[in-house]
mmCIF file with all atom_site columns, C-alpha atoms in Angstrom:
data_model
loop_
_atom_site.group_PDB
_atom_site.id
_atom_site.type_symbol
_atom_site.label_atom_id
_atom_site.label_alt_id
_atom_site.label_comp_id
_atom_site.label_asym_id
_atom_site.label_entity_id
_atom_site.label_seq_id
_atom_site.pdbx_PDB_ins_code
_atom_site.Cartn_x
_atom_site.Cartn_y
_atom_site.Cartn_z
_atom_site.occupancy
_atom_site.B_iso_or_equiv
_atom_site.pdbx_formal_charge
_atom_site.auth_seq_id
_atom_site.auth_comp_id
_atom_site.auth_asym_id
_atom_site.auth_atom_id
_atom_site.pdbx_PDB_model_num
ATOM 1   C CA . GLY A 1 1   ? 29.484 -196.389 -42.751 1.00 0.00 ? 1   GLY A CA 1
ATOM 2   C CA . GLU A 1 2   ? 32.816 -197.143 -44.507 1.00 0.00 ? 2   GLU A CA 1
ATOM 3   C CA . SER A 1 3   ? 33.459 -197.533 -48.259 1.00 0.00 ? 3   SER A CA 1
ATOM 4   C CA . VAL A 1 4   ? 36.017 -200.006 -49.497 1.00 0.00 ? 4   VAL A CA 1
ATOM 5   C CA . GLY A 1 5   ? 36.520 -199.601 -53.047 1.00 0.00 ? 5   GLY A CA 1
ATOM 6   C CA . LEU A 1 6   ? 37.767 -202.974 -53.927 1.00 0.00 ? 6   LEU A CA 1
ATOM 7   C CA . HIS A 1 7   ? 35.728 -202.644 -57.090 1.00 0.00 ? 7   HIS A CA 1
ATOM 8   C CA . LEU A 1 8   ? 33.399 -200.273 -59.414 1.00 0.00 ? 8   LEU A CA 1
ATOM 9   C CA . PRO A 1 9   ? 30.265 -201.577 -59.927 1.00 0.00 ? 9   PRO A CA 1
ATOM 10  C CA . THR A 1 10  ? 29.398 -200.921 -63.401 1.00 0.00 ? 10  THR A CA 1
ATOM 11  C CA . LEU A 1 11  ? 26.053 -199.908 -65.009 1.00 0.00 ? 11  LEU A CA 1
ATOM 12  C CA . SER A 1 12  ? 25.433 -199.967 -68.346 1.00 0.00 ? 12  SER A CA 1
ATOM 13  C CA . VAL A 1 13  ? 22.357 -198.207 -70.173 1.00 0.00 ? 13  VAL A CA 1
ATOM 14  C CA . GLN A 1 14  ? 21.452 -197.028 -73.917 1.00 0.00 ? 14  GLN A CA 1
ATOM 15  C CA . GLU A 1 15  ? 21.685 -193.497 -74.862 1.00 0.00 ? 15  GLU A CA 1
ATOM 16  C CA . GLY A 1 16  ? 17.756 -192.252 -74.352 1.00 0.00 ? 16  GLY A CA 1
ATOM 17  C CA . ASP A 1 17  ? 16.891 -195.092 -71.520 1.00 0.00 ? 17  ASP A CA 1
ATOM 18  C CA . ASN A 1 18  ? 15.971 -194.582 -67.935 1.00 0.00 ? 18  ASN A CA 1
ATOM 19  C CA . SER A 1 19  ? 18.977 -195.357 -65.396 1.00 0.00 ? 19  SER A CA 1
ATOM 20  C CA . ILE A 1 20  ? 18.248 -196.663 -62.089 1.00 0.00 ? 20  ILE A CA 1
ATOM 21  C CA . ILE A 1 21  ? 21.797 -196.267 -59.576 1.00 0.00 ? 21  ILE A CA 1
ATOM 22  C CA . ASN A 1 22  ? 21.194 -197.982 -56.040 1.00 0.00 ? 22  ASN A CA 1
ATOM 23  C CA . CYS A 1 23  ? 22.755 -197.321 -53.021 1.00 0.00 ? 23  CYS A CA 1
ATOM 24  C CA . ALA A 1 24  ? 22.370 -198.986 -49.717 1.00 0.00 ? 24  ALA A CA 1
ATOM 25  C CA . TYR A 1 25  ? 23.514 -196.671 -46.515 1.00 0.00 ? 25  TYR A CA 1
ATOM 26  C CA . SER A 1 26  ? 24.358 -197.630 -43.412 1.00 0.00 ? 26  SER A CA 1
ATOM 27  C CA . ASN A 1 27  ? 23.556 -195.042 -39.953 1.00 0.00 ? 27  ASN A CA 1
ATOM 28  C CA . SER A 1 28  ? 19.887 -195.357 -39.677 1.00 0.00 ? 28  SER A CA 1
ATOM 29  C CA . ALA A 1 29  ? 20.706 -192.496 -37.753 1.00 0.00 ? 29  ALA A CA 1
ATOM 30  C CA . SER A 1 30  ? 21.934 -190.388 -41.276 1.00 0.00 ? 30  SER A CA 1
ATOM 31  C CA . ASP A 1 31  ? 19.377 -187.758 -42.224 1.00 0.00 ? 31  ASP A CA 1
ATOM 32  C CA . TYR A 1 32  ? 20.854 -186.097 -44.877 1.00 0.00 ? 32  TYR A CA 1
ATOM 33  C CA . PHE A 1 33  ? 21.436 -187.551 -48.527 1.00 0.00 ? 33  PHE A CA 1
ATOM 34  C CA . ILE A 1 34  ? 23.700 -185.931 -51.332 1.00 0.00 ? 34  ILE A CA 1
ATOM 35  C CA . TRP A 1 35  ? 23.654 -187.616 -54.853 1.00 0.00 ? 35  TRP A CA 1
ATOM 36  C CA . TYR A 1 36  ? 27.369 -186.975 -56.499 1.00 0.00 ? 36  TYR A CA 1
ATOM 37  C CA . LYS A 1 37  ? 28.738 -187.390 -60.207 1.00 0.00 ? 37  LYS A CA 1
ATOM 38  C CA . GLN A 1 38  ? 32.577 -187.036 -61.029 1.00 0.00 ? 38  GLN A CA 1
ATOM 39  C CA . GLU A 1 39  ? 33.691 -187.012 -64.279 1.00 0.00 ? 39  GLU A CA 1
ATOM 40  C CA . SER A 1 40  ? 36.951 -188.801 -65.254 1.00 0.00 ? 40  SER A CA 1
ATOM 41  C CA . GLY A 1 41  ? 39.605 -186.597 -63.756 1.00 0.00 ? 41  GLY A CA 1
ATOM 42  C CA . LYS A 1 42  ? 37.750 -183.968 -61.632 1.00 0.00 ? 42  LYS A CA 1
ATOM 43  C CA . GLY A 1 43  ? 36.117 -183.330 -58.584 1.00 0.00 ? 43  GLY A CA 1
ATOM 44  C CA . PRO A 1 44  ? 32.535 -184.966 -57.211 1.00 0.00 ? 44  PRO A CA 1
ATOM 45  C CA . GLN A 1 45  ? 29.986 -182.483 -58.728 1.00 0.00 ? 45  GLN A CA 1
ATOM 46  C CA . PHE A 1 46  ? 26.555 -182.032 -56.444 1.00 0.00 ? 46  PHE A CA 1
ATOM 47  C CA . ILE A 1 47  ? 23.400 -183.789 -57.971 1.00 0.00 ? 47  ILE A CA 1
ATOM 48  C CA . ILE A 1 48  ? 20.652 -183.970 -55.967 1.00 0.00 ? 48  ILE A CA 1
ATOM 49  C CA . ASP A 1 49  ? 19.816 -184.217 -52.238 1.00 0.00 ? 49  ASP A CA 1
ATOM 50  C CA . ILE A 1 50  ? 17.176 -185.533 -50.126 1.00 0.00 ? 50  ILE A CA 1
ATOM 51  C CA . ARG A 1 51  ? 16.299 -185.291 -46.581 1.00 0.00 ? 51  ARG A CA 1
ATOM 52  C CA . SER A 1 52  ? 15.087 -187.762 -44.205 1.00 0.00 ? 52  SER A CA 1
ATOM 53  C CA . ASN A 1 53  ? 11.502 -186.511 -43.600 1.00 0.00 ? 53  ASN A CA 1
ATOM 54  C CA . MET A 1 54  ? 11.182 -187.313 -47.792 1.00 0.00 ? 54  MET A CA 1
ATOM 55  C CA . ASP A 1 55  ? 10.975 -189.975 -49.884 1.00 0.00 ? 55  ASP A CA 1
ATOM 56  C CA . LYS A 1 56  ? 11.218 -188.493 -53.196 1.00 0.00 ? 56  LYS A CA 1
ATOM 57  C CA . ARG A 1 57  ? 12.176 -185.271 -54.910 1.00 0.00 ? 57  ARG A CA 1
ATOM 58  C CA . GLN A 1 58  ? 12.641 -184.561 -58.167 1.00 0.00 ? 58  GLN A CA 1
ATOM 59  C CA . GLY A 1 59  ? 15.072 -182.517 -60.531 1.00 0.00 ? 59  GLY A CA 1
ATOM 60  C CA . GLN A 1 60  ? 16.017 -181.897 -63.724 1.00 0.00 ? 60  GLN A CA 1
ATOM 61  C CA . ARG A 1 61  ? 16.353 -185.218 -65.406 1.00 0.00 ? 61  ARG A CA 1
ATOM 62  C CA . VAL A 1 62  ? 17.361 -186.580 -62.141 1.00 0.00 ? 62  VAL A CA 1
ATOM 63  C CA . THR A 1 63  ? 14.715 -188.325 -59.507 1.00 0.00 ? 63  THR A CA 1
ATOM 64  C CA . VAL A 1 64  ? 15.589 -189.121 -55.889 1.00 0.00 ? 64  VAL A CA 1
ATOM 65  C CA . LEU A 1 65  ? 14.027 -192.551 -53.612 1.00 0.00 ? 65  LEU A CA 1
ATOM 66  C CA . LEU A 1 66  ? 14.550 -192.852 -50.614 1.00 0.00 ? 66  LEU A CA 1
ATOM 67  C CA . ASN A 1 67  ? 13.378 -195.907 -48.166 1.00 0.00 ? 67  ASN A CA 1
ATOM 68  C CA . LYS A 1 68  ? 14.262 -195.665 -44.793 1.00 0.00 ? 68  LYS A CA 1
ATOM 69  C CA . THR A 1 69  ? 12.862 -198.406 -43.507 1.00 0.00 ? 69  THR A CA 1
ATOM 70  C CA . VAL A 1 70  ? 15.728 -201.100 -45.623 1.00 0.00 ? 70  VAL A CA 1
ATOM 71  C CA . LYS A 1 71  ? 17.763 -197.916 -45.867 1.00 0.00 ? 71  LYS A CA 1
ATOM 72  C CA . HIS A 1 72  ? 18.427 -197.645 -49.450 1.00 0.00 ? 72  HIS A CA 1
ATOM 73  C CA . LEU A 1 73  ? 18.603 -194.691 -52.239 1.00 0.00 ? 73  LEU A CA 1
ATOM 74  C CA . SER A 1 74  ? 18.111 -194.526 -55.911 1.00 0.00 ? 74  SER A CA 1
ATOM 75  C CA . LEU A 1 75  ? 18.994 -192.099 -58.285 1.00 0.00 ? 75  LEU A CA 1
ATOM 76  C CA . GLN A 1 76  ? 16.819 -192.202 -61.543 1.00 0.00 ? 76  GLN A CA 1
ATOM 77  C CA . ILE A 1 77  ? 18.024 -190.357 -64.575 1.00 0.00 ? 77  ILE A CA 1
ATOM 78  C CA . ALA A 1 78  ? 15.724 -189.795 -67.368 1.00 0.00 ? 78  ALA A CA 1
ATOM 79  C CA . ALA A 1 79  ? 16.854 -190.080 -70.849 1.00 0.00 ? 79  ALA A CA 1
ATOM 80  C CA . THR A 1 80  ? 20.107 -191.143 -70.402 1.00 0.00 ? 80  THR A CA 1
ATOM 81  C CA . GLN A 1 81  ? 22.967 -189.030 -72.505 1.00 0.00 ? 81  GLN A CA 1
ATOM 82  C CA . PRO A 1 82  ? 26.218 -189.618 -73.181 1.00 0.00 ? 82  PRO A CA 1
ATOM 83  C CA . GLY A 1 83  ? 27.270 -186.729 -71.536 1.00 0.00 ? 83  GLY A CA 1
ATOM 84  C CA . ASP A 1 84  ? 25.949 -188.902 -68.235 1.00 0.00 ? 84  ASP A CA 1
ATOM 85  C CA . SER A 1 85  ? 28.696 -190.824 -68.448 1.00 0.00 ? 85  SER A CA 1
ATOM 86  C CA . ALA A 1 86  ? 30.612 -190.811 -65.146 1.00 0.00 ? 86  ALA A CA 1
ATOM 87  C CA . VAL A 1 87  ? 30.822 -192.323 -61.438 1.00 0.00 ? 87  VAL A CA 1
ATOM 88  C CA . TYR A 1 88  ? 27.755 -191.360 -58.824 1.00 0.00 ? 88  TYR A CA 1
ATOM 89  C CA . PHE A 1 89  ? 28.162 -191.744 -55.355 1.00 0.00 ? 89  PHE A CA 1
ATOM 90  C CA . CYS A 1 90  ? 25.516 -191.415 -52.819 1.00 0.00 ? 90  CYS A CA 1
ATOM 91  C CA . ALA A 1 91  ? 26.906 -189.975 -48.992 1.00 0.00 ? 91  ALA A CA 1
ATOM 92  C CA . GLU A 1 92  ? 24.850 -190.158 -46.012 1.00 0.00 ? 92  GLU A CA 1
ATOM 93  C CA . ASN A 1 93  ? 25.133 -187.560 -43.248 1.00 0.00 ? 93  ASN A CA 1
ATOM 94  C CA . ALA A 1 94  ? 26.604 -189.267 -40.069 1.00 0.00 ? 94  ALA A CA 1
ATOM 95  C CA . ASP A 1 95  ? 26.454 -186.506 -37.842 1.00 0.00 ? 95  ASP A CA 1
ATOM 96  C CA . ASN A 1 96  ? 23.789 -184.208 -36.208 1.00 0.00 ? 96  ASN A CA 1
ATOM 97  C CA . TYR A 1 97  ? 26.023 -180.928 -37.457 1.00 0.00 ? 97  TYR A CA 1
ATOM 98  C CA . GLY A 1 98  ? 25.631 -182.028 -40.942 1.00 0.00 ? 98  GLY A CA 1
ATOM 99  C CA . GLN A 1 99  ? 28.968 -181.998 -41.523 1.00 0.00 ? 99  GLN A CA 1
ATOM 100 C CA . ASN A 1 100 ? 30.501 -185.273 -42.130 1.00 0.00 ? 100 ASN A CA 1
ATOM 101 C CA . PHE A 1 101 ? 29.644 -187.004 -45.046 1.00 0.00 ? 101 PHE A CA 1
ATOM 102 C CA . VAL A 1 102 ? 30.283 -190.807 -45.760 1.00 0.00 ? 102 VAL A CA 1
ATOM 103 C CA . PHE A 1 103 ? 30.670 -191.701 -49.190 1.00 0.00 ? 103 PHE A CA 1
ATOM 104 C CA . GLY A 1 104 ? 29.661 -195.051 -50.491 1.00 0.00 ? 104 GLY A CA 1
ATOM 105 C CA . PRO A 1 105 ? 31.883 -197.419 -52.759 1.00 0.00 ? 105 PRO A CA 1
ATOM 106 C CA . GLY A 1 106 ? 30.098 -195.751 -56.348 1.00 0.00 ? 106 GLY A CA 1
ATOM 107 C CA . THR A 1 107 ? 28.975 -197.035 -59.151 1.00 0.00 ? 107 THR A CA 1
ATOM 108 C CA . ARG A 1 108 ? 30.250 -196.185 -62.943 1.00 0.00 ? 108 ARG A CA 1
ATOM 109 C CA . LEU A 1 109 ? 27.506 -195.635 -65.738 1.00 0.00 ? 109 LEU A CA 1
ATOM 110 C CA . SER A 1 110 ? 28.177 -196.306 -69.147 1.00 0.00 ? 110 SER A CA 1
ATOM 111 C CA . VAL A 1 111 ? 26.425 -194.694 -71.829 1.00 0.00 ? 111 VAL A CA 1
ATOM 112 C CA . LEU A 1 112 ? 25.837 -197.228 -74.831 1.00 0.00 ? 112 LEU A CA 1
ATOM 113 C CA . PRO A 1 113 ? 25.504 -195.270 -78.535 1.00 0.00 ? 113 PRO A CA 1
ATOM 114 C CA . ASP D 2 1   ? 31.417 -167.455 -59.175 1.00 0.00 ? 1   ASP D CA 1
ATOM 115 C CA . ALA D 2 2   ? 34.562 -169.553 -58.331 1.00 0.00 ? 2   ALA D CA 1
ATOM 116 C CA . GLY D 2 3   ? 34.115 -172.882 -57.062 1.00 0.00 ? 3   GLY D CA 1
ATOM 117 C CA . VAL D 2 4   ? 36.858 -174.314 -54.102 1.00 0.00 ? 4   VAL D CA 1
ATOM 118 C CA . ILE D 2 5   ? 40.754 -173.931 -55.583 1.00 0.00 ? 5   ILE D CA 1
ATOM 119 C CA . GLN D 2 6   ? 43.393 -176.687 -55.151 1.00 0.00 ? 6   GLN D CA 1
ATOM 120 C CA . SER D 2 7   ? 46.821 -176.657 -56.510 1.00 0.00 ? 7   SER D CA 1
ATOM 121 C CA . PRO D 2 8   ? 48.927 -177.860 -57.141 1.00 0.00 ? 8   PRO D CA 1
ATOM 122 C CA . ARG D 2 9   ? 46.403 -180.643 -59.966 1.00 0.00 ? 9   ARG D CA 1
ATOM 123 C CA . HIS D 2 10  ? 49.446 -182.630 -60.672 1.00 0.00 ? 10  HIS D CA 1
ATOM 124 C CA . GLU D 2 11  ? 52.278 -183.452 -58.287 1.00 0.00 ? 11  GLU D CA 1
ATOM 125 C CA . VAL D 2 12  ? 55.027 -185.958 -58.671 1.00 0.00 ? 12  VAL D CA 1
ATOM 126 C CA . THR D 2 13  ? 57.306 -186.337 -55.815 1.00 0.00 ? 13  THR D CA 1
ATOM 127 C CA . GLU D 2 14  ? 60.119 -188.746 -54.724 1.00 0.00 ? 14  GLU D CA 1
ATOM 128 C CA . MET D 2 15  ? 59.627 -191.010 -51.514 1.00 0.00 ? 15  MET D CA 1
ATOM 129 C CA . GLY D 2 16  ? 61.106 -188.879 -48.182 1.00 0.00 ? 16  GLY D CA 1
ATOM 130 C CA . GLN D 2 17  ? 60.055 -185.551 -49.501 1.00 0.00 ? 17  GLN D CA 1
ATOM 131 C CA . GLU D 2 18  ? 57.810 -183.098 -48.151 1.00 0.00 ? 18  GLU D CA 1
ATOM 132 C CA . VAL D 2 19  ? 54.319 -182.228 -50.096 1.00 0.00 ? 19  VAL D CA 1
ATOM 133 C CA . THR D 2 20  ? 51.978 -179.468 -49.561 1.00 0.00 ? 20  THR D CA 1
ATOM 134 C CA . LEU D 2 21  ? 48.865 -179.089 -50.752 1.00 0.00 ? 21  LEU D CA 1
ATOM 135 C CA . ARG D 2 22  ? 47.066 -176.245 -51.196 1.00 0.00 ? 22  ARG D CA 1
ATOM 136 C CA . CYS D 2 23  ? 43.189 -174.889 -50.588 1.00 0.00 ? 23  CYS D CA 1
ATOM 137 C CA . LYS D 2 24  ? 40.742 -172.168 -51.118 1.00 0.00 ? 24  LYS D CA 1
ATOM 138 C CA . PRO D 2 25  ? 37.297 -172.966 -50.096 1.00 0.00 ? 25  PRO D CA 1
ATOM 139 C CA . ILE D 2 26  ? 34.688 -170.782 -51.631 1.00 0.00 ? 26  ILE D CA 1
ATOM 140 C CA . SER D 2 27  ? 33.878 -167.600 -50.222 1.00 0.00 ? 27  SER D CA 1
ATOM 141 C CA . GLY D 2 28  ? 31.698 -167.311 -46.916 1.00 0.00 ? 28  GLY D CA 1
ATOM 142 C CA . HIS D 2 29  ? 31.660 -170.995 -46.197 1.00 0.00 ? 29  HIS D CA 1
ATOM 143 C CA . ASN D 2 30  ? 32.738 -171.957 -42.607 1.00 0.00 ? 30  ASN D CA 1
ATOM 144 C CA . SER D 2 31  ? 33.610 -175.673 -43.004 1.00 0.00 ? 31  SER D CA 1
ATOM 145 C CA . LEU D 2 32  ? 36.736 -176.954 -45.002 1.00 0.00 ? 32  LEU D CA 1
ATOM 146 C CA . PHE D 2 33  ? 37.428 -181.036 -45.451 1.00 0.00 ? 33  PHE D CA 1
ATOM 147 C CA . TRP D 2 34  ? 40.320 -182.890 -46.712 1.00 0.00 ? 34  TRP D CA 1
ATOM 148 C CA . TYR D 2 35  ? 39.188 -185.891 -48.633 1.00 0.00 ? 35  TYR D CA 1
ATOM 149 C CA . ARG D 2 36  ? 41.814 -188.860 -50.043 1.00 0.00 ? 36  ARG D CA 1
ATOM 150 C CA . GLN D 2 37  ? 40.001 -190.518 -52.968 1.00 0.00 ? 37  GLN D CA 1
ATOM 151 C CA . THR D 2 38  ? 41.877 -194.506 -53.584 1.00 0.00 ? 38  THR D CA 1
ATOM 152 C CA . MET D 2 39  ? 40.998 -197.138 -55.915 1.00 0.00 ? 39  MET D CA 1
ATOM 153 C CA . MET D 2 40  ? 41.279 -199.871 -53.092 1.00 0.00 ? 40  MET D CA 1
ATOM 154 C CA . ARG D 2 41  ? 39.421 -197.334 -50.280 1.00 0.00 ? 41  ARG D CA 1
ATOM 155 C CA . GLY D 2 42  ? 37.318 -194.759 -52.389 1.00 0.00 ? 42  GLY D CA 1
ATOM 156 C CA . LEU D 2 43  ? 36.655 -191.688 -50.925 1.00 0.00 ? 43  LEU D CA 1
ATOM 157 C CA . GLU D 2 44  ? 37.837 -191.109 -47.263 1.00 0.00 ? 44  GLU D CA 1
ATOM 158 C CA . LEU D 2 45  ? 38.035 -188.132 -45.001 1.00 0.00 ? 45  LEU D CA 1
ATOM 159 C CA . LEU D 2 46  ? 40.599 -186.693 -43.354 1.00 0.00 ? 46  LEU D CA 1
ATOM 160 C CA . ILE D 2 47  ? 39.987 -184.436 -41.095 1.00 0.00 ? 47  ILE D CA 1
ATOM 161 C CA . TYR D 2 48  ? 37.730 -181.083 -41.515 1.00 0.00 ? 48  TYR D CA 1
ATOM 162 C CA . PHE D 2 49  ? 37.427 -177.185 -39.461 1.00 0.00 ? 49  PHE D CA 1
ATOM 163 C CA . ASN D 2 50  ? 34.532 -175.565 -38.382 1.00 0.00 ? 50  ASN D CA 1
ATOM 164 C CA . ASN D 2 51  ? 35.232 -171.587 -38.366 1.00 0.00 ? 51  ASN D CA 1
ATOM 165 C CA . ASN D 2 52  ? 39.101 -172.594 -38.722 1.00 0.00 ? 52  ASN D CA 1
ATOM 166 C CA . VAL D 2 53  ? 38.876 -174.782 -36.005 1.00 0.00 ? 53  VAL D CA 1
ATOM 167 C CA . PRO D 2 54  ? 39.976 -178.729 -36.838 1.00 0.00 ? 54  PRO D CA 1
ATOM 168 C CA . ILE D 2 55  ? 36.978 -180.503 -35.634 1.00 0.00 ? 55  ILE D CA 1
ATOM 169 C CA . ASP D 2 56  ? 37.166 -184.246 -36.164 1.00 0.00 ? 56  ASP D CA 1
ATOM 170 C CA . ASP D 2 57  ? 41.223 -185.495 -37.582 1.00 0.00 ? 57  ASP D CA 1
ATOM 171 C CA . SER D 2 58  ? 40.264 -188.648 -36.592 1.00 0.00 ? 58  SER D CA 1
ATOM 172 C CA . GLY D 2 59  ? 40.756 -189.951 -40.353 1.00 0.00 ? 59  GLY D CA 1
ATOM 173 C CA . MET D 2 60  ? 44.415 -188.568 -40.818 1.00 0.00 ? 60  MET D CA 1
ATOM 174 C CA . PRO D 2 61  ? 46.279 -191.921 -41.518 1.00 0.00 ? 61  PRO D CA 1
ATOM 175 C CA . GLU D 2 62  ? 49.142 -191.455 -39.257 1.00 0.00 ? 62  GLU D CA 1
ATOM 176 C CA . ASP D 2 63  ? 51.880 -188.307 -37.580 1.00 0.00 ? 63  ASP D CA 1
ATOM 177 C CA . ARG D 2 64  ? 53.130 -187.888 -41.031 1.00 0.00 ? 64  ARG D CA 1
ATOM 178 C CA . PHE D 2 65  ? 49.752 -186.039 -42.283 1.00 0.00 ? 65  PHE D CA 1
ATOM 179 C CA . SER D 2 66  ? 49.146 -182.716 -40.715 1.00 0.00 ? 66  SER D CA 1
ATOM 180 C CA . ALA D 2 67  ? 45.828 -179.954 -42.087 1.00 0.00 ? 67  ALA D CA 1
ATOM 181 C CA . LYS D 2 68  ? 46.250 -176.484 -41.272 1.00 0.00 ? 68  LYS D CA 1
ATOM 182 C CA . MET D 2 69  ? 43.828 -173.745 -41.739 1.00 0.00 ? 69  MET D CA 1
ATOM 183 C CA . PRO D 2 70  ? 45.334 -170.188 -40.372 1.00 0.00 ? 70  PRO D CA 1
ATOM 184 C CA . ASN D 2 71  ? 42.463 -168.230 -42.052 1.00 0.00 ? 71  ASN D CA 1
ATOM 185 C CA . ALA D 2 72  ? 38.600 -168.353 -43.263 1.00 0.00 ? 72  ALA D CA 1
ATOM 186 C CA . SER D 2 73  ? 40.202 -168.391 -46.897 1.00 0.00 ? 73  SER D CA 1
ATOM 187 C CA . PHE D 2 74  ? 43.537 -170.876 -47.163 1.00 0.00 ? 74  PHE D CA 1
ATOM 188 C CA . SER D 2 75  ? 44.129 -174.139 -46.306 1.00 0.00 ? 75  SER D CA 1
ATOM 189 C CA . THR D 2 76  ? 46.947 -176.786 -46.556 1.00 0.00 ? 76  THR D CA 1
ATOM 190 C CA . LEU D 2 77  ? 47.602 -180.580 -45.802 1.00 0.00 ? 77  LEU D CA 1
ATOM 191 C CA . LYS D 2 78  ? 51.495 -181.524 -45.495 1.00 0.00 ? 78  LYS D CA 1
ATOM 192 C CA . ILE D 2 79  ? 52.855 -185.228 -45.747 1.00 0.00 ? 79  ILE D CA 1
ATOM 193 C CA . GLN D 2 80  ? 56.084 -184.876 -44.226 1.00 0.00 ? 80  GLN D CA 1
ATOM 194 C CA . PRO D 2 81  ? 57.764 -187.383 -45.319 1.00 0.00 ? 81  PRO D CA 1
ATOM 195 C CA . SER D 2 82  ? 55.849 -188.637 -48.204 1.00 0.00 ? 82  SER D CA 1
ATOM 196 C CA . GLU D 2 83  ? 55.625 -192.565 -48.712 1.00 0.00 ? 83  GLU D CA 1
ATOM 197 C CA . PRO D 2 84  ? 54.415 -194.250 -52.623 1.00 0.00 ? 84  PRO D CA 1
ATOM 198 C CA . ARG D 2 85  ? 51.649 -195.779 -50.826 1.00 0.00 ? 85  ARG D CA 1
ATOM 199 C CA . ASP D 2 86  ? 50.179 -191.840 -50.055 1.00 0.00 ? 86  ASP D CA 1
ATOM 200 C CA . SER D 2 87  ? 49.912 -191.909 -53.505 1.00 0.00 ? 87  SER D CA 1
ATOM 201 C CA . ALA D 2 88  ? 46.394 -190.867 -54.361 1.00 0.00 ? 88  ALA D CA 1
ATOM 202 C CA . VAL D 2 89  ? 43.653 -188.060 -55.453 1.00 0.00 ? 89  VAL D CA 1
ATOM 203 C CA . TYR D 2 90  ? 43.765 -185.764 -52.529 1.00 0.00 ? 90  TYR D CA 1
ATOM 204 C CA . PHE D 2 91  ? 39.670 -183.043 -52.290 1.00 0.00 ? 91  PHE D CA 1
ATOM 205 C CA . CYS D 2 92  ? 39.131 -180.318 -50.217 1.00 0.00 ? 92  CYS D CA 1
ATOM 206 C CA . ALA D 2 93  ? 35.614 -179.470 -50.264 1.00 0.00 ? 93  ALA D CA 1
ATOM 207 C CA . SER D 2 94  ? 33.485 -177.185 -48.409 1.00 0.00 ? 94  SER D CA 1
ATOM 208 C CA . SER D 2 95  ? 30.421 -176.420 -47.111 1.00 0.00 ? 95  SER D CA 1
ATOM 209 C CA . PRO D 2 96  ? 28.052 -173.192 -45.785 1.00 0.00 ? 96  PRO D CA 1
ATOM 210 C CA . ASN D 2 97  ? 27.291 -173.329 -42.160 1.00 0.00 ? 97  ASN D CA 1
ATOM 211 C CA . ARG D 2 98  ? 23.464 -173.564 -42.021 1.00 0.00 ? 98  ARG D CA 1
ATOM 212 C CA . ASP D 2 99  ? 21.362 -174.151 -38.880 1.00 0.00 ? 99  ASP D CA 1
ATOM 213 C CA . ILE D 2 100 ? 22.135 -177.123 -37.095 1.00 0.00 ? 100 ILE D CA 1
ATOM 214 C CA . GLY D 2 101 ? 20.851 -180.169 -39.107 1.00 0.00 ? 101 GLY D CA 1
ATOM 215 C CA . SER D 2 102 ? 19.358 -178.604 -42.246 1.00 0.00 ? 102 SER D CA 1
ATOM 216 C CA . GLY D 2 103 ? 21.966 -180.405 -43.920 1.00 0.00 ? 103 GLY D CA 1
ATOM 217 C CA . ASN D 2 104 ? 24.982 -178.811 -45.283 1.00 0.00 ? 104 ASN D CA 1
ATOM 218 C CA . THR D 2 105 ? 26.040 -179.795 -49.275 1.00 0.00 ? 105 THR D CA 1
ATOM 219 C CA . ILE D 2 106 ? 29.713 -180.539 -50.044 1.00 0.00 ? 106 ILE D CA 1
ATOM 220 C CA . TYR D 2 107 ? 30.991 -178.845 -52.896 1.00 0.00 ? 107 TYR D CA 1
ATOM 221 C CA . PHE D 2 108 ? 34.534 -180.192 -54.135 1.00 0.00 ? 108 PHE D CA 1
ATOM 222 C CA . GLY D 2 109 ? 37.630 -178.919 -55.304 1.00 0.00 ? 109 GLY D CA 1
ATOM 223 C CA . GLU D 2 110 ? 39.108 -180.740 -58.635 1.00 0.00 ? 110 GLU D CA 1
ATOM 224 C CA . GLY D 2 111 ? 41.751 -182.711 -56.618 1.00 0.00 ? 111 GLY D CA 1
ATOM 225 C CA . SER D 2 112 ? 45.643 -182.717 -56.362 1.00 0.00 ? 112 SER D CA 1
ATOM 226 C CA . TRP D 2 113 ? 46.355 -185.933 -58.066 1.00 0.00 ? 113 TRP D CA 1
ATOM 227 C CA . LEU D 2 114 ? 49.522 -187.015 -55.525 1.00 0.00 ? 114 LEU D CA 1
ATOM 228 C CA . THR D 2 115 ? 52.285 -189.571 -57.399 1.00 0.00 ? 115 THR D CA 1
ATOM 229 C CA . VAL D 2 116 ? 54.910 -190.375 -54.894 1.00 0.00 ? 116 VAL D CA 1
ATOM 230 C CA . VAL D 2 117 ? 57.688 -192.555 -56.371 1.00 0.00 ? 117 VAL D CA 1
#
C-alpha cells in the first residue's frame, strides 16, 4: 500500500467530456475508500467515499465504482469543467479502526478548453 | 465552519535549525494526523493521535522528528535539527471518532510548505 510518486500519471480531457480516473489499491482487507481532490497550493479535499459493501456511489457530477475482485477503484466526473483540473488521490482504509489511510500516487487531471 | 488550521503556511529555514509546525484540528474531532507530501514519495503518514494519545508513529522518519498533542485542540510537529531532505509539504488532518469499522473521513489543512536550505 505504499505510494511512490516517481512521476504523476496525467489525464487530459476536453471541457464538457466525462473523465474517468483509475486507482488500484493494495490491501484486500481494506473496507473504506475515499477520493480526494488537491488543487495547486492547497490541501487534499474530500470528494466522495465508498464502503466495501457497495460497488457504486454517486454524488454531484461524480460517481465512484469499486471492484473488490480486482482491487480497483474509479472516479467518474461528468461534464468535466476547468475547475476540475487538479490532482486526484484515492485512499484506502488500512486498519479496522478506520483511522489509518494509505494514499495512491495520484493522477493529474488537465481540462482542455 | 473552520477547517483544520495549520501554521506557518510557508517556512524557509537553514539546515540545522529547529522547525516547529502547528495544527489546530476541527473542533470535536478526536483523531489527528500528520502527513508529509513530496514529489518522490507522495503522501506519507508520519504519525496519528487518537484522543491526544499517539497511536502509530511508525512513519516518523528519524529521531529528529517529534510530535506532541498536549490537548484536543493543538498539536505540533518538530524537526530538530532540520536537513535539506526534510523539505516538503506537511499536512495536518483530523477525523471524527465514530464507531469502529464505520469509516472515518479525514479532513486536511492547507499544509505547511517547508524549505530547508
